[in-house]
Amino acid sequence: MESFQQLLDSYLNTFKAIMWRMKDGDVDSRGLSETVRLTENTIRLRRQKPGLWRVSEVRLLAAYFGLSEIACVRLEKQLVPFMNQALQMPAGKRRRLEQATQLRLRRMSSNKRLDWPVEDLEKLRKGLQQFEAEKQLIDCCN
């Protein structure tokens, strides 16, 4: 899980760089709309609530701003294997992971298999950190 954690960190750093570019630059909403294939109203809403951007849209935004898409592509490829691994955990361990991430993994798996919103990825990142810290504490005490 540690490499997946690093991948999430890298992806979220790319996302932050994109958000800075959107704030700092005079971004043409029409051009952005054509790039990410969303209406200008949807883009306006996403600017107000950045956590609503989705994985595939962030990849398109990275390309639009000339940033590396590598973290986005790697995350898209690793989400399904991660979810498969998480769903195959013993029930108690999976429940602890769900509590730490504040996400229902079965629902996330079926509804948003690859295209998660950034806000859920942030919850996943924080929850994985907490989950790993608890796991290390339990392993240390046993």
PDB file of C-alpha atoms in Angstrom:
ATOM      1  CA  MET A   1       0.000   0.000   0.000  1.00  0.00           C
ATOM      2  CA  GLU A   2       2.956   2.294   0.490  1.00  0.00           C
ATOM      3  CA  SER A   3       3.614   2.693  -3.234  1.00  0.00           C
ATOM      4  CA  PHE A   4      -0.087   3.416  -3.804  1.00  0.00           C
ATOM      5  CA  GLN A   5       0.152   6.030  -1.041  1.00  0.00           C
ATOM      6  CA  GLN A   6       3.085   7.654  -2.852  1.00  0.00           C
ATOM      7  CA  LEU A   7       1.123   7.572  -6.101  1.00  0.00           C
ATOM      8  CA  LEU A   8      -1.794   9.354  -4.424  1.00  0.00           C
ATOM      9  CA  ASP A   9       0.598  11.981  -3.032  1.00  0.00           C
ATOM     10  CA  SER A  10       2.106  12.556  -6.472  1.00  0.00           C
ATOM     11  CA  TYR A  11      -1.330  12.786  -8.095  1.00  0.00           C
ATOM     12  CA  LEU A  12      -2.592  15.269  -5.503  1.00  0.00           C
ATOM     13  CA  ASN A  13       0.559  17.378  -5.951  1.00  0.00           C
ATOM     14  CA  THR A  14      -0.172  17.513  -9.688  1.00  0.00           C
ATOM     15  CA  PHE A  15      -3.746  18.500  -8.887  1.00  0.00           C
ATOM     16  CA  LYS A  16      -2.551  21.324  -6.600  1.00  0.00           C
ATOM     17  CA  ALA A  17      -0.238  22.608  -9.348  1.00  0.00           C
ATOM     18  CA  ILE A  18      -3.181  22.648 -11.758  1.00  0.00           C
ATOM     19  CA  MET A  19      -5.337  24.557  -9.289  1.00  0.00           C
ATOM     20  CA  TRP A  20      -2.564  27.125  -8.835  1.00  0.00           C
ATOM     21  CA  ARG A  21      -2.342  27.582 -12.590  1.00  0.00           C
ATOM     22  CA  MET A  22      -6.100  28.050 -12.792  1.00  0.00           C
ATOM     23  CA  LYS A  23      -5.993  30.718 -10.063  1.00  0.00           C
ATOM     24  CA  ASP A  24      -2.870  32.521 -11.256  1.00  0.00           C
ATOM     25  CA  GLY A  25      -3.453  32.494 -14.988  1.00  0.00           C
ATOM     26  CA  ASP A  26      -6.143  34.061 -17.060  1.00  0.00           C
ATOM     27  CA  VAL A  27      -7.696  30.774 -18.134  1.00  0.00           C
ATOM     28  CA  ASP A  28     -10.110  30.848 -21.045  1.00  0.00           C
ATOM     29  CA  SER A  29     -13.251  29.042 -19.876  1.00  0.00           C
ATOM     30  CA  ARG A  30     -14.292  28.209 -23.425  1.00  0.00           C
ATOM     31  CA  GLY A  31     -10.946  26.587 -24.260  1.00  0.00           C
ATOM     32  CA  LEU A  32     -10.973  24.761 -20.955  1.00  0.00           C
ATOM     33  CA  SER A  33     -14.526  23.613 -21.617  1.00  0.00           C
ATOM     34  CA  GLU A  34     -13.520  22.124 -24.954  1.00  0.00           C
ATOM     35  CA  THR A  35     -10.463  20.434 -23.445  1.00  0.00           C
ATOM     36  CA  VAL A  36     -12.207  18.685 -20.554  1.00  0.00           C
ATOM     37  CA  ARG A  37     -15.514  18.266 -22.401  1.00  0.00           C
ATOM     38  CA  LEU A  38     -17.593  19.968 -19.716  1.00  0.00           C
ATOM     39  CA  THR A  39     -19.937  22.924 -19.910  1.00  0.00           C
ATOM     40  CA  GLU A  40     -18.710  26.322 -18.784  1.00  0.00           C
ATOM     41  CA  ASN A  41     -21.219  26.206 -15.904  1.00  0.00           C
ATOM     42  CA  THR A  42     -19.776  22.897 -14.721  1.00  0.00           C
ATOM     43  CA  ILE A  43     -16.272  24.334 -14.900  1.00  0.00           C
ATOM     44  CA  ARG A  44     -17.390  27.357 -12.890  1.00  0.00           C
ATOM     45  CA  LEU A  45     -18.820  25.018 -10.236  1.00  0.00           C
ATOM     46  CA  ARG A  46     -15.616  22.949 -10.183  1.00  0.00           C
ATOM     47  CA  ARG A  47     -13.570  26.105  -9.704  1.00  0.00           C
ATOM     48  CA  GLN A  48     -15.689  26.913  -6.648  1.00  0.00           C
ATOM     49  CA  LYS A  49     -15.485  23.318  -5.372  1.00  0.00           C
ATOM     50  CA  PRO A  50     -12.189  21.860  -6.654  1.00  0.00           C
ATOM     51  CA  GLY A  51     -12.810  18.527  -4.927  1.00  0.00           C
ATOM     52  CA  LEU A  52     -15.415  17.733  -7.589  1.00  0.00           C
ATOM     53  CA  TRP A  53     -12.840  17.386 -10.387  1.00  0.00           C
ATOM     54  CA  ARG A  54     -12.501  13.743 -11.434  1.00  0.00           C
ATOM     55  CA  VAL A  55      -9.386  11.685 -12.187  1.00  0.00           C
ATOM     56  CA  SER A  56      -9.885  11.733 -15.966  1.00  0.00           C
ATOM     57  CA  GLU A  57     -10.567  15.477 -15.974  1.00  0.00           C
ATOM     58  CA  VAL A  58      -7.421  16.216 -13.963  1.00  0.00           C
ATOM     59  CA  ARG A  59      -5.383  14.311 -16.566  1.00  0.00           C
ATOM     60  CA  LEU A  60      -6.905  16.487 -19.312  1.00  0.00           C
ATOM     61  CA  LEU A  61      -6.229  19.630 -17.251  1.00  0.00           C
ATOM     62  CA  ALA A  62      -2.591  18.606 -16.782  1.00  0.00           C
ATOM     63  CA  ALA A  63      -2.217  18.299 -20.556  1.00  0.00           C
ATOM     64  CA  TYR A  64      -3.979  21.648 -21.054  1.00  0.00           C
ATOM     65  CA  PHE A  65      -1.512  23.393 -18.717  1.00  0.00           C
ATOM     66  CA  GLY A  66       1.522  21.533 -20.092  1.00  0.00           C
ATOM     67  CA  LEU A  67       2.133  19.594 -16.876  1.00  0.00           C
ATOM     68  CA  SER A  68       3.135  15.965 -16.609  1.00  0.00           C
ATOM     69  CA  GLU A  69       0.250  13.516 -16.824  1.00  0.00           C
ATOM     70  CA  ILE A  70       2.275  10.569 -15.530  1.00  0.00           C
ATOM     71  CA  ALA A  71       0.823  10.552 -12.007  1.00  0.00           C
ATOM     72  CA  CYS A  72      -2.699  10.781 -13.422  1.00  0.00           C
ATOM     73  CA  VAL A  73      -2.185   7.920 -15.863  1.00  0.00           C
ATOM     74  CA  ARG A  74      -0.518   5.736 -13.227  1.00  0.00           C
ATOM     75  CA  LEU A  75      -3.332   6.385 -10.760  1.00  0.00           C
ATOM     76  CA  GLU A  76      -5.964   5.512 -13.356  1.00  0.00           C
ATOM     77  CA  LYS A  77      -4.163   2.198 -13.925  1.00  0.00           C
ATOM     78  CA  GLN A  78      -3.751   1.413 -10.223  1.00  0.00           C
ATOM     79  CA  LEU A  79      -7.231   2.251  -8.916  1.00  0.00           C
ATOM     80  CA  VAL A  80      -8.817  -1.003 -10.079  1.00  0.00           C
ATOM     81  CA  PRO A  81      -6.078  -3.285  -8.660  1.00  0.00           C
ATOM     82  CA  PHE A  82      -6.147  -1.304  -5.408  1.00  0.00           C
ATOM     83  CA  MET A  83      -9.928  -1.669  -5.140  1.00  0.00           C
ATOM     84  CA  ASN A  84      -9.745  -5.389  -5.921  1.00  0.00           C
ATOM     85  CA  GLN A  85      -7.134  -5.827  -3.191  1.00  0.00           C
ATOM     86  CA  ALA A  86      -9.130  -3.751  -0.680  1.00  0.00           C
ATOM     87  CA  LEU A  87     -12.353  -5.631  -1.377  1.00  0.00           C
ATOM     88  CA  GLN A  88     -10.608  -8.973  -0.838  1.00  0.00           C
ATOM     89  CA  MET A  89      -9.374  -8.008   2.628  1.00  0.00           C
ATOM     90  CA  PRO A  90     -10.866  -9.832   5.599  1.00  0.00           C
ATOM     91  CA  ALA A  91     -14.109  -8.123   6.664  1.00  0.00           C
ATOM     92  CA  GLY A  92     -12.706  -6.651   9.880  1.00  0.00           C
ATOM     93  CA  LYS A  93      -9.655  -5.195   8.181  1.00  0.00           C
ATOM     94  CA  ARG A  94     -11.775  -3.775   5.337  1.00  0.00           C
ATOM     95  CA  ARG A  95     -14.135  -2.150   7.875  1.00  0.00           C
ATOM     96  CA  ARG A  96     -11.164  -0.499   9.605  1.00  0.00           C
ATOM     97  CA  LEU A  97      -9.957   0.782   6.241  1.00  0.00           C
ATOM     98  CA  GLU A  98     -13.443   2.103   5.421  1.00  0.00           C
ATOM     99  CA  GLN A  99     -13.627   3.846   8.802  1.00  0.00           C
ATOM    100  CA  ALA A 100     -10.210   5.404   8.301  1.00  0.00           C
ATOM    101  CA  THR A 101     -11.031   6.609   4.783  1.00  0.00           C
ATOM    102  CA  GLN A 102     -14.684   7.480   5.490  1.00  0.00           C
ATOM    103  CA  LEU A 103     -15.548   5.738   2.228  1.00  0.00           C
ATOM    104  CA  ARG A 104     -17.704   2.722   1.455  1.00  0.00           C
ATOM    105  CA  LEU A 105     -15.350   0.737  -0.753  1.00  0.00           C
ATOM    106  CA  ARG A 106     -17.989  -1.517  -2.326  1.00  0.00           C
ATOM    107  CA  ARG A 107     -20.007   1.531  -3.389  1.00  0.00           C
ATOM    108  CA  MET A 108     -16.878   3.274  -4.654  1.00  0.00           C
ATOM    109  CA  SER A 109     -15.922   0.170  -6.595  1.00  0.00           C
ATOM    110  CA  SER A 110     -19.261  -0.164  -8.349  1.00  0.00           C
ATOM    111  CA  ASN A 111     -20.150   3.495  -8.891  1.00  0.00           C
ATOM    112  CA  LYS A 112     -16.870   5.163  -9.720  1.00  0.00           C
ATOM    113  CA  ARG A 113     -14.504   2.397 -10.681  1.00  0.00           C
ATOM    114  CA  LEU A 114     -11.932   4.668 -12.333  1.00  0.00           C
ATOM    115  CA  ASP A 115     -13.231   8.197 -12.223  1.00  0.00           C
ATOM    116  CA  TRP A 116     -13.207   9.164  -8.567  1.00  0.00           C
ATOM    117  CA  PRO A 117     -13.620  12.788  -7.498  1.00  0.00           C
ATOM    118  CA  VAL A 118     -10.523  14.409  -6.006  1.00  0.00           C
ATOM    119  CA  GLU A 119     -12.255  14.874  -2.635  1.00  0.00           C
ATOM    120  CA  ASP A 120     -12.614  11.082  -2.327  1.00  0.00           C
ATOM    121  CA  LEU A 121      -8.976  10.569  -3.289  1.00  0.00           C
ATOM    122  CA  GLU A 122      -7.975  13.018  -0.551  1.00  0.00           C
ATOM    123  CA  LYS A 123     -10.061  11.031   1.954  1.00  0.00           C
ATOM    124  CA  LEU A 124      -8.440   7.843   0.687  1.00  0.00           C
ATOM    125  CA  ARG A 125      -4.934   9.293   1.085  1.00  0.00           C
ATOM    126  CA  LYS A 126      -5.568  10.501   4.644  1.00  0.00           C
ATOM    127  CA  GLY A 127      -7.331   7.286   5.582  1.00  0.00           C
ATOM    128  CA  LEU A 128      -4.524   5.113   4.219  1.00  0.00           C
ATOM    129  CA  GLN A 129      -2.013   7.069   6.298  1.00  0.00           C
ATOM    130  CA  GLN A 130      -4.132   6.525   9.405  1.00  0.00           C
ATOM    131  CA  PHE A 131      -4.745   2.857   8.525  1.00  0.00           C
ATOM    132  CA  GLU A 132      -1.025   2.182   8.067  1.00  0.00           C
ATOM    133  CA  ALA A 133      -0.165   3.986  11.327  1.00  0.00           C
ATOM    134  CA  GLU A 134      -2.729   1.899  13.233  1.00  0.00           C
ATOM    135  CA  LYS A 135      -1.457  -1.281  11.569  1.00  0.00           C
ATOM    136  CA  GLN A 136       2.112  -0.492  12.583  1.00  0.00           C
ATOM    137  CA  LEU A 137       0.985   0.234  16.158  1.00  0.00           C
ATOM    138  CA  ILE A 138      -0.888  -3.069  16.335  1.00  0.00           C
ATOM    139  CA  ASP A 139       2.072  -4.983  14.844  1.00  0.00           C
ATOM    140  CA  CYS A 140       4.424  -3.304  17.301  1.00  0.00           C
ATOM    141  CA  CYS A 141       2.346  -4.242  20.334  1.00  0.00           C
ATOM    142  CA  ASN A 142       1.797  -7.894  19.316  1.00  0.00           C
TER     143      ASN A 142
END
